[in-house]
Amino acid sequence: MAPSTLVTSASPLPSGSAVATKLEAFARLSADDRAALGAIISGVRYVEARQDLIREGDQPKSVHLVLEGWACRYKHLPDGRRQIVNFLVAGDFCDLNMHILEAMDHSIGAISRLKVAVISPEAMDALTAGRPGITRALWWHELVTAAIEREWTLNLGQRSAYQRLGHLLIELYVRLRIVGLGHGGRCDWPLTQNDLADATGLTAVHVNRTLQELRRDGLIELARKQLHILDFQRLMRVSMFNPYYLHFDREGRHFDIGA
Amino acid sequence: MAPSTLVTSASPLPSGSAVATKLEAFARLSADDRAALGAIISGVRYVEARQDLIREGDQPKSVHLVLEGWACRYKHLPDGRRQIVNFLVAGDFCDLNMHILEAMDHSIGAISRLKVAVISPEAMDALTAGRPGITRALWWHELVTAAIEREWTLNLGQRSAYQRLGHLLIELYVRLRIVGLGHGGRCDWPLTQNDLADATGLTAVHVNRTLQELRRDGLIELARKQLHILDFQRLMRVSMFNPYYLHFDREGRHFDIGA
DNA sequence: CGTCTGGTTGATACGACTCAAATTTGGTGG
DNA sequence: CCACCAAATTTGAGTCGTATCAACCAGACG
């Protein structure tokens, strides 16, 4: 496994943490729920940028939760090509129930330096027992993750390069906004054009040219690890982005994603 | 909703049913587990070929289980293009936990005439309560479905048309074989070239030419709604098919997929 | 100040798409 | 049993989006 630091002292979630914020996008959590959520972390682990958190073939033993940084879920082919099937940002669980399976069928790699919470499956069970609110919220997280990955399949199968990139930029901005990491169309952007290529099934060269088109059309600014979406409505329209698949407006807050 | 017949009389699963066979590919079920599984069906519904079982936007109220026929999970774009993100065959649950969400973000359509079991969420809860074996097996089903859909993303993003089709043919044959619907490389094949196009992100014309190449190379025979894989090992190699993502060999039987 | 990673540009090639038409298949009713 | 029709498959010719390969450039870092 890739080099990383495991800090075993329990460190409770800061109030207003990304996890709680994210889960509350769907269901209201009680103060007790939120406290319980903070108490289950058995350790914090740091993973350097471009290192793997878990690899295909590894046996998943604990549950990981991204606290800071970006990661990606990816698979590769014997000839070395790789496909990123999802990105993970603060508040995302990496492998909520993978311990049911005996081996990972994909890897999780750090894009930027990663701070992750490590949680034992037993602690997860104890957390959900008798807390239907949290159980539902975790189920919701799992289902939304699957829905996002399905939307990516649609992205790869049917959208043009221009639309694919537009769609991806919006999705990530919206997801960051939900956990408080995006404002006014702006967010941090640690992805290289190579990462974008692996996520969209394009070559890095073509990603480069397509991003230039998006800039030329006045839709985005993207430079120095910062994304700025200039015309949200138009970018949504041209990339045929429909936010329903993110399911973030049931009992929880409703987010005006356009702002 | 699309025309269909709902037969409300409970009809127990036939012994050696596809569901039980499928779940036992992963975990051993006790006689009690199997009986309980058969008892929860509150009705059987028939859906005609090319009709939808559930549509994007519908509120999922009950759980559906495919008993006979083929279905597909698909999404579409405002301009009419559609992407099939998975196929469902006998033994597959359509929407195991979708009732947690308030609206479907995709549709499920019948490829051939479909016989589905209808199960209420309450019956599902009652089934899993106190039956850890079944609970685990259902979790496994959910995780494998997600793994299959991720593999499809890899398929669309990184494989050539020739490999994509080869991969899809193998996957479906293997999945059918697990539930006893494939033998000696042969299985029923209700999909049109149009369906294959929507599943692989290609045009029907290109699917046609690529299938001809696969035939010319002596890898498959495909005619009159019947598939015959002639050289399993070679087809696996050229399409870079690695069966690990199907996770079918934990506590249950091991399938020699090559036979 | 050199090195490295990531970004940019140009020229060329090819895989897959488009449009249009012909042919085969399977189902239906006379 | 055959004629008919719609759906599915097949073929052909021309085009386009994206890949490939190969440089070159800019900023970050030691």
GROMACS .gro file of N, CA, C and O in nm, chain B residues 86-186:
model
  404
  345ASN      N    1  -2.709  -0.058  -1.802
  345ASN     CA    2  -2.698  -0.196  -1.754
  345ASN      C    3  -2.813  -0.277  -1.812
  345ASN      O    4  -2.916  -0.221  -1.848
  346PHE      N    5  -2.793  -0.406  -1.821
  346PHE     CA    6  -2.905  -0.494  -1.854
  346PHE      C    7  -2.946  -0.570  -1.730
  346PHE      O    8  -2.865  -0.588  -1.638
  347LEU      N    9  -3.071  -0.614  -1.725
  347LEU     CA   10  -3.119  -0.694  -1.613
  347LEU      C   11  -3.175  -0.824  -1.666
  347LEU      O   12  -3.255  -0.823  -1.761
  348VAL      N   13  -3.133  -0.933  -1.605
  348VAL     CA   14  -3.185  -1.064  -1.645
  348VAL      C   15  -3.245  -1.133  -1.523
  348VAL      O   16  -3.245  -1.075  -1.414
  349ALA      N   17  -3.295  -1.253  -1.541
  349ALA     CA   18  -3.363  -1.324  -1.433
  349ALA      C   19  -3.275  -1.325  -1.307
  349ALA      O   20  -3.156  -1.352  -1.313
  350GLY      N   21  -3.337  -1.291  -1.193
  350GLY     CA   22  -3.263  -1.290  -1.067
  350GLY      C   23  -3.211  -1.153  -1.029
  350GLY      O   24  -3.159  -1.136  -0.919
  351ASP      N   25  -3.225  -1.055  -1.118
  351ASP     CA   26  -3.177  -0.921  -1.086
  351ASP      C   27  -3.288  -0.836  -1.025
  351ASP      O   28  -3.399  -0.829  -1.077
  352PHE      N   29  -3.255  -0.767  -0.917
  352PHE     CA   30  -3.346  -0.668  -0.859
  352PHE      C   31  -3.332  -0.538  -0.939
  352PHE      O   32  -3.222  -0.500  -0.976
  353CYS      N   33  -3.446  -0.473  -0.963
  353CYS     CA   34  -3.442  -0.350  -1.044
  353CYS      C   35  -3.402  -0.231  -0.961
  353CYS      O   36  -3.336  -0.140  -1.007
  354ASP      N   37  -3.447  -0.226  -0.839
  354ASP     CA   38  -3.441  -0.102  -0.764
  354ASP      C   39  -3.449  -0.132  -0.615
  354ASP      O   40  -3.537  -0.086  -0.545
  355LEU      N   41  -3.353  -0.209  -0.571
  355LEU     CA   42  -3.352  -0.264  -0.435
  355LEU      C   43  -3.377  -0.157  -0.329
  355LEU      O   44  -3.449  -0.180  -0.234
  356ASN      N   45  -3.319  -0.042  -0.345
  356ASN     CA   46  -3.332   0.058  -0.238
  356ASN      C   47  -3.372   0.195  -0.289
  356ASN      O   48  -3.363   0.294  -0.217
  357MET      N   49  -3.417   0.198  -0.413
  357MET     CA   50  -3.450   0.326  -0.474
  357MET      C   51  -3.562   0.398  -0.400
  357MET      O   52  -3.575   0.520  -0.411
  358HIS      N   53  -3.643   0.326  -0.322
  358HIS     CA   54  -3.754   0.392  -0.253
  358HIS      C   55  -3.706   0.493  -0.149
  358HIS      O   56  -3.784   0.571  -0.097
  359ILE      N   57  -3.575   0.490  -0.119
  359ILE     CA   58  -3.517   0.591  -0.031
  359ILE      C   59  -3.518   0.727  -0.100
  359ILE      O   60  -3.530   0.830  -0.036
  360LEU      N   61  -3.503   0.724  -0.230
  360LEU     CA   62  -3.502   0.849  -0.306
  360LEU      C   63  -3.644   0.882  -0.350
  360LEU      O   64  -3.728   0.793  -0.365
  361GLU      N   65  -3.670   1.009  -0.373
  361GLU     CA   66  -3.808   1.043  -0.405
  361GLU      C   67  -3.843   1.032  -0.553
  361GLU      O   68  -3.959   1.030  -0.589
  362ALA      N   69  -3.743   1.024  -0.638
  362ALA     CA   70  -3.773   1.010  -0.780
  362ALA      C   71  -3.664   0.929  -0.849
  362ALA      O   72  -3.547   0.940  -0.814
  363MET      N   73  -3.705   0.849  -0.945
  363MET     CA   74  -3.609   0.771  -1.023
  363MET      C   75  -3.527   0.866  -1.110
  363MET      O   76  -3.582   0.958  -1.172
  364ASP      N   77  -3.395   0.843  -1.116
  364ASP     CA   78  -3.312   0.925  -1.204
  364ASP      C   79  -3.284   0.851  -1.334
  364ASP      O   80  -3.203   0.894  -1.415
  365HIS      N   81  -3.350   0.736  -1.353
  365HIS     CA   82  -3.333   0.660  -1.477
  365HIS      C   83  -3.458   0.577  -1.497
  365HIS      O   84  -3.544   0.571  -1.408
  366SER      N   85  -3.470   0.514  -1.610
  366SER     CA   86  -3.585   0.430  -1.639
  366SER      C   87  -3.542   0.285  -1.648
  366SER      O   88  -3.425   0.255  -1.667
  367ILE      N   89  -3.641   0.197  -1.634
  367ILE     CA   90  -3.617   0.055  -1.659
  367ILE      C   91  -3.715   0.011  -1.765
  367ILE      O   92  -3.837   0.030  -1.749
  368GLY      N   93  -3.664  -0.040  -1.875
  368GLY     CA   94  -3.751  -0.079  -1.986
  368GLY      C   95  -3.737  -0.227  -2.017
  368GLY      O   96  -3.630  -0.285  -1.996
  369ALA      N   97  -3.845  -0.285  -2.064
  369ALA     CA   98  -3.842  -0.427  -2.102
  369ALA      C   99  -3.782  -0.441  -2.241
  369ALA      O  100  -3.819  -0.370  -2.332
  370ILE      N  101  -3.687  -0.533  -2.253
  370ILE     CA  102  -3.631  -0.565  -2.386
  370ILE      C  103  -3.722  -0.670  -2.450
  370ILE      O  104  -3.773  -0.653  -2.559
  371SER      N  105  -3.743  -0.779  -2.378
  371SER     CA  106  -3.838  -0.882  -2.420
  371SER      C  107  -3.953  -0.879  -2.318
  371SER      O  108  -3.948  -0.804  -2.222
  372ARG      N  109  -4.057  -0.959  -2.342
  372ARG     CA  110  -4.167  -0.964  -2.248
  372ARG      C  111  -4.113  -1.003  -2.111
  372ARG      O  112  -4.034  -1.096  -2.098
  373LEU      N  113  -4.160  -0.930  -2.009
  373LEU     CA  114  -4.098  -0.940  -1.877
  373LEU      C  115  -4.197  -0.993  -1.774
  373LEU      O  116  -4.312  -0.953  -1.771
  374LYS      N  117  -4.149  -1.084  -1.691
  374LYS     CA  118  -4.227  -1.126  -1.575
  374LYS      C  119  -4.149  -1.080  -1.452
  374LYS      O  120  -4.035  -1.122  -1.433
  375VAL      N  121  -4.208  -0.991  -1.373
  375VAL     CA  122  -4.136  -0.939  -1.257
  375VAL      C  123  -4.215  -0.964  -1.129
  375VAL      O  124  -4.338  -0.958  -1.128
  376ALA      N  125  -4.143  -0.990  -1.021
  376ALA     CA  126  -4.205  -1.001  -0.890
  376ALA      C  127  -4.213  -0.861  -0.832
  376ALA      O  128  -4.121  -0.781  -0.846
  377VAL      N  129  -4.323  -0.831  -0.767
  377VAL     CA  130  -4.341  -0.702  -0.701
  377VAL      C  131  -4.334  -0.725  -0.551
  377VAL      O  132  -4.402  -0.812  -0.498
  378ILE      N  133  -4.250  -0.649  -0.484
  378ILE     CA  134  -4.228  -0.668  -0.340
  378ILE      C  135  -4.237  -0.533  -0.272
  378ILE      O  136  -4.181  -0.435  -0.320
  379SER      N  137  -4.307  -0.527  -0.159
  379SER     CA  138  -4.318  -0.399  -0.090
  379SER      C  139  -4.191  -0.376  -0.008
  379SER      O  140  -4.129  -0.470   0.040
  380PRO      N  141  -4.152  -0.249   0.012
  380PRO     CA  142  -4.036  -0.220   0.094
  380PRO      C  143  -4.049  -0.281   0.234
  380PRO      O  144  -3.950  -0.326   0.292
  381GLU      N  145  -4.172  -0.282   0.287
  381GLU     CA  146  -4.192  -0.338   0.421
  381GLU      C  147  -4.159  -0.488   0.421
  381GLU      O  148  -4.098  -0.539   0.515
  382ALA      N  149  -4.202  -0.557   0.316
  382ALA     CA  150  -4.171  -0.700   0.307
  382ALA      C  151  -4.020  -0.722   0.299
  382ALA      O  152  -3.967  -0.816   0.357
  383MET      N  153  -3.952  -0.631   0.230
  383MET     CA  154  -3.806  -0.643   0.221
  383MET      C  155  -3.745  -0.626   0.360
  383MET      O  156  -3.654  -0.701   0.399
  384ASP      N  157  -3.794  -0.527   0.435
  384ASP     CA  158  -3.743  -0.505   0.570
  384ASP      C  159  -3.766  -0.627   0.658
  384ASP      O  160  -3.677  -0.670   0.731
  385ALA      N  161  -3.888  -0.683   0.646
  385ALA     CA  162  -3.921  -0.800   0.727
  385ALA      C  163  -3.832  -0.918   0.687
  385ALA      O  164  -3.793  -0.999   0.771
  386LEU      N  165  -3.801  -0.926   0.560
  386LEU     CA  166  -3.718  -1.037   0.511
  386LEU      C  167  -3.578  -1.032   0.569
  386LEU      O  168  -3.521  -1.133   0.612
  387THR      N  169  -3.520  -0.910   0.571
  387THR     CA  170  -3.381  -0.900   0.614
  387THR      C  171  -3.367  -0.903   0.766
  387THR      O  172  -3.265  -0.949   0.817
  388ALA      N  173  -3.472  -0.856   0.838
  388ALA     CA  174  -3.464  -0.853   0.984
  388ALA      C  175  -3.438  -0.994   1.038
  388ALA      O  176  -3.515  -1.087   1.012
  389GLY      N  177  -3.329  -1.010   1.108
  389GLY     CA  178  -3.298  -1.139   1.168
  389GLY      C  179  -3.245  -1.243   1.071
  389GLY      O  180  -3.234  -1.361   1.105
  390ARG      N  181  -3.218  -1.204   0.948
  390ARG     CA  182  -3.160  -1.298   0.851
  390ARG      C  183  -3.033  -1.239   0.791
  390ARG      O  184  -3.033  -1.188   0.680
  391PRO      N  185  -2.924  -1.246   0.868
  391PRO     CA  186  -2.799  -1.183   0.822
  391PRO      C  187  -2.750  -1.239   0.688
  391PRO      O  188  -2.690  -1.167   0.610
  392GLY      N  189  -2.779  -1.367   0.663
  392GLY     CA  190  -2.736  -1.427   0.537
  392GLY      C  191  -2.798  -1.357   0.419
  392GLY      O  192  -2.731  -1.319   0.323
  393ILE      N  193  -2.929  -1.335   0.427
  393ILE     CA  194  -2.999  -1.268   0.318
  393ILE      C  195  -2.957  -1.122   0.308
  393ILE      O  196  -2.936  -1.069   0.199
  394THR      N  197  -2.944  -1.059   0.424
  394THR     CA  198  -2.902  -0.918   0.423
  394THR      C  199  -2.770  -0.902   0.350
  394THR      O  200  -2.755  -0.817   0.263
  395ARG      N  201  -2.675  -0.988   0.387
  395ARG     CA  202  -2.544  -0.984   0.320
  395ARG      C  203  -2.558  -1.009   0.171
  395ARG      O  204  -2.494  -0.944   0.089
  396ALA      N  205  -2.640  -1.107   0.136
  396ALA     CA  206  -2.654  -1.143  -0.005
  396ALA      C  207  -2.716  -1.029  -0.084
  396ALA      O  208  -2.676  -1.002  -0.197
  397LEU      N  209  -2.812  -0.958  -0.024
  397LEU     CA  210  -2.873  -0.845  -0.094
  397LEU      C  211  -2.774  -0.730  -0.108
  397LEU      O  212  -2.767  -0.663  -0.211
  398TRP      N  213  -2.695  -0.709  -0.003
  398TRP     CA  214  -2.589  -0.609  -0.012
  398TRP      C  215  -2.494  -0.643  -0.124
  398TRP      O  216  -2.451  -0.558  -0.201
  399TRP      N  217  -2.459  -0.770  -0.130
  399TRP     CA  218  -2.369  -0.816  -0.236
  399TRP      C  219  -2.429  -0.783  -0.372
  399TRP      O  220  -2.362  -0.730  -0.461
  400HIS      N  221  -2.557  -0.811  -0.389
  400HIS     CA  222  -2.624  -0.783  -0.515
  400HIS      C  223  -2.611  -0.635  -0.552
  400HIS      O  224  -2.578  -0.599  -0.665
  401GLU      N  225  -2.634  -0.550  -0.453
  401GLU     CA  226  -2.627  -0.405  -0.474
  401GLU      C  227  -2.485  -0.362  -0.515
  401GLU      O  228  -2.467  -0.284  -0.608
  402LEU      N  229  -2.386  -0.417  -0.443
  402LEU     CA  230  -2.247  -0.379  -0.471
  402LEU      C  231  -2.202  -0.430  -0.607
  402LEU      O  232  -2.128  -0.363  -0.679
  403VAL      N  233  -2.244  -0.550  -0.644
  403VAL     CA  234  -2.204  -0.606  -0.773
  403VAL      C  235  -2.269  -0.527  -0.886
  403VAL      O  236  -2.206  -0.500  -0.988
  404THR      N  237  -2.394  -0.487  -0.866
  404THR     CA  238  -2.459  -0.403  -0.967
  404THR      C  239  -2.379  -0.275  -0.988
  404THR      O  240  -2.353  -0.235  -1.103
  405ALA      N  241  -2.338  -0.212  -0.878
  405ALA     CA  242  -2.257  -0.090  -0.891
  405ALA      C  243  -2.125  -0.120  -0.961
  405ALA      O  244  -2.079  -0.043  -1.045
  406ALA      N  245  -2.065  -0.236  -0.929
  406ALA     CA  246  -1.936  -0.272  -0.989
  406ALA      C  247  -1.952  -0.293  -1.140
  406ALA      O  248  -1.867  -0.253  -1.219
  407ILE      N  249  -2.063  -0.355  -1.180
  407ILE     CA  250  -2.089  -0.378  -1.322
  407ILE      C  251  -2.104  -0.243  -1.393
  407ILE      O  252  -2.047  -0.222  -1.500
  408GLU      N  253  -2.175  -0.152  -1.329
  408GLU     CA  254  -2.196  -0.023  -1.394
  408GLU      C  255  -2.066   0.056  -1.404
  408GLU      O  256  -2.044   0.128  -1.501
  409ARG      N  257  -1.977   0.039  -1.307
  409ARG     CA  258  -1.845   0.102  -1.318
  409ARG      C  259  -1.765   0.040  -1.432
  409ARG      O  260  -1.695   0.110  -1.505
  410GLU      N  261  -1.772  -0.091  -1.446
  410GLU     CA  262  -1.699  -0.157  -1.554
  410GLU      C  263  -1.748  -0.106  -1.689
  410GLU      O  264  -1.670  -0.094  -1.783
  411TRP      N  265  -1.876  -0.076  -1.697
  411TRP     CA  266  -1.930  -0.021  -1.822
  411TRP      C  267  -1.871   0.115  -1.853
  411TRP      O  268  -1.848   0.150  -1.969
  412THR      N  269  -1.847   0.193  -1.748
  412THR     CA  270  -1.785   0.324  -1.769
  412THR      C  271  -1.645   0.304  -1.829
  412THR      O  272  -1.607   0.372  -1.924
  413LEU      N  273  -1.572   0.209  -1.773
  413LEU     CA  274  -1.440   0.175  -1.828
  413LEU      C  275  -1.453   0.131  -1.973
  413LEU      O  276  -1.376   0.170  -2.060
  414ASN      N  277  -1.555   0.052  -2.000
  414ASN     CA  278  -1.581   0.001  -2.134
  414ASN      C  279  -1.598   0.116  -2.232
  414ASN      O  280  -1.534   0.121  -2.337
  415LEU      N  281  -1.684   0.211  -2.195
  415LEU     CA  282  -1.713   0.322  -2.285
  415LEU      C  283  -1.596   0.418  -2.299
  415LEU      O  284  -1.573   0.474  -2.405
  416GLY      N  285  -1.523   0.435  -2.189
  416GLY     CA  286  -1.418   0.535  -2.190
  416GLY      C  287  -1.290   0.489  -2.257
  416GLY      O  288  -1.220   0.568  -2.320
  417GLN      N  289  -1.258   0.360  -2.244
  417GLN     CA  290  -1.124   0.317  -2.285
  417GLN      C  291  -1.118   0.208  -2.390
  417GLN      O  292  -1.014   0.189  -2.452
  418ARG      N  293  -1.222   0.131  -2.407
  418ARG     CA  294  -1.210   0.021  -2.503
  418ARG      C  295  -1.256   0.062  -2.643
  418ARG      O  296  -1.342   0.149  -2.658
  419SER      N  297  -1.200  -0.004  -2.746
  419SER     CA  298  -1.242   0.018  -2.884
  419SER      C  299  -1.379  -0.045  -2.906
  419SER      O  300  -1.426  -0.124  -2.824
  420ALA      N  301  -1.441  -0.013  -3.017
  420ALA     CA  302  -1.572  -0.068  -3.049
  420ALA      C  303  -1.570  -0.222  -3.045
  420ALA      O  304  -1.659  -0.285  -2.988
  421TYR      N  305  -1.467  -0.278  -3.102
  421TYR     CA  306  -1.451  -0.424  -3.109
  421TYR      C  307  -1.442  -0.482  -2.968
  421TYR      O  308  -1.510  -0.579  -2.935
  422GLN      N  309  -1.363  -0.421  -2.884
  422GLN     CA  310  -1.347  -0.469  -2.746
  422GLN      C  311  -1.474  -0.446  -2.664
  422GLN      O  312  -1.512  -0.530  -2.583
  423ARG      N  313  -1.537  -0.334  -2.686
  423ARG     CA  314  -1.659  -0.302  -2.610
  423ARG      C  315  -1.765  -0.407  -2.634
  423ARG      O  316  -1.828  -0.456  -2.540
  424LEU      N  317  -1.784  -0.441  -2.760
  424LEU     CA  318  -1.887  -0.540  -2.791
  424LEU      C  319  -1.846  -0.677  -2.738
  424LEU      O  320  -1.928  -0.747  -2.678
  425GLY      N  321  -1.720  -0.712  -2.757
  425GLY     CA  322  -1.674  -0.840  -2.705
  425GLY      C  323  -1.695  -0.849  -2.554
  425GLY      O  324  -1.745  -0.949  -2.502
  426HIS      N  325  -1.660  -0.743  -2.486
  426HIS     CA  326  -1.673  -0.740  -2.340
  426HIS      C  327  -1.819  -0.757  -2.298
  426HIS      O  328  -1.851  -0.834  -2.208
  427LEU      N  329  -1.906  -0.687  -2.367
  427LEU     CA  330  -2.048  -0.692  -2.333
  427LEU      C  331  -2.106  -0.832  -2.356
  427LEU      O  332  -2.182  -0.885  -2.275
  428LEU      N  333  -2.069  -0.893  -2.467
  428LEU     CA  334  -2.118  -1.028  -2.498
  428LEU      C  335  -2.074  -1.125  -2.388
  428LEU      O  336  -2.154  -1.205  -2.338
  429ILE      N  337  -1.948  -1.118  -2.349
  429ILE     CA  338  -1.899  -1.209  -2.246
  429ILE      C  339  -1.972  -1.184  -2.114
  429ILE      O  340  -2.019  -1.276  -2.050
  430GLU      N  341  -1.979  -1.057  -2.074
  430GLU     CA  342  -2.041  -1.028  -1.945
  430GLU      C  343  -2.182  -1.086  -1.938
  430GLU      O  344  -2.219  -1.151  -1.841
  431LEU      N  345  -2.259  -1.063  -2.042
  431LEU     CA  346  -2.397  -1.108  -2.037
  431LEU      C  347  -2.404  -1.260  -2.040
  431LEU      O  348  -2.485  -1.321  -1.968
  432TYR      N  349  -2.319  -1.322  -2.120
  432TYR     CA  350  -2.320  -1.468  -2.120
  432TYR      C  351  -2.288  -1.522  -1.980
  432TYR      O  352  -2.357  -1.611  -1.930
  433VAL      N  353  -2.187  -1.465  -1.917
  433VAL     CA  354  -2.147  -1.512  -1.783
  433VAL      C  355  -2.260  -1.491  -1.683
  433VAL      O  356  -2.293  -1.580  -1.603
  434ARG      N  357  -2.323  -1.374  -1.689
  434ARG     CA  358  -2.432  -1.347  -1.595
  434ARG      C  359  -2.548  -1.442  -1.617
  434ARG      O  360  -2.614  -1.486  -1.522
  435LEU      N  361  -2.575  -1.476  -1.743
  435LEU     CA  362  -2.683  -1.571  -1.770
  435LEU      C  363  -2.646  -1.710  -1.721
  435LEU      O  364  -2.727  -1.784  -1.667
  436ARG      N  365  -2.519  -1.744  -1.740
  436ARG     CA  366  -2.473  -1.876  -1.700
  436ARG      C  367  -2.488  -1.895  -1.549
  436ARG      O  368  -2.528  -2.000  -1.501
  437ILE      N  369  -2.459  -1.789  -1.474
  437ILE     CA  370  -2.470  -1.796  -1.328
  437ILE      C  371  -2.611  -1.834  -1.284
  437ILE      O  372  -2.630  -1.907  -1.188
  438VAL      N  373  -2.712  -1.786  -1.357
  438VAL     CA  374  -2.849  -1.818  -1.318
  438VAL      C  375  -2.905  -1.933  -1.402
  438VAL      O  376  -3.027  -1.954  -1.407
  439GLY      N  377  -2.815  -2.005  -1.468
  439GLY     CA  378  -2.859  -2.127  -1.537
  439GLY      C  379  -2.921  -2.104  -1.674
  439GLY      O  380  -2.988  -2.192  -1.729
  440LEU      N  381  -2.896  -1.987  -1.733
  440LEU     CA  382  -2.956  -1.958  -1.864
  440LEU      C  383  -2.853  -1.958  -1.976
  440LEU      O  384  -2.881  -1.910  -2.087
  441GLY      N  385  -2.736  -2.010  -1.949
  441GLY     CA  386  -2.634  -2.021  -2.053
  441GLY      C  387  -2.560  -2.152  -2.038
  441GLY      O  388  -2.538  -2.197  -1.925
  442HIS      N  389  -2.523  -2.214  -2.148
  442HIS     CA  390  -2.452  -2.343  -2.143
  442HIS      C  391  -2.364  -2.354  -2.266
  442HIS      O  392  -2.408  -2.323  -2.377
  443GLY      N  393  -2.242  -2.397  -2.246
  443GLY     CA  394  -2.154  -2.425  -2.360
  443GLY      C  395  -2.133  -2.307  -2.453
  443GLY      O  396  -2.120  -2.324  -2.574
  444GLY      N  397  -2.132  -2.187  -2.395
  444GLY     CA  398  -2.109  -2.070  -2.478
  444GLY      C  399  -2.233  -2.018  -2.548
  444GLY      O  400  -2.227  -1.919  -2.620
  445ARG      N  401  -2.346  -2.085  -2.527
  445ARG     CA  402  -2.469  -2.042  -2.594
  445ARG      C  403  -2.570  -1.983  -2.497
  445ARG      O  404  -2.583  -2.029  -2.385
   0.00000   0.00000   0.00000
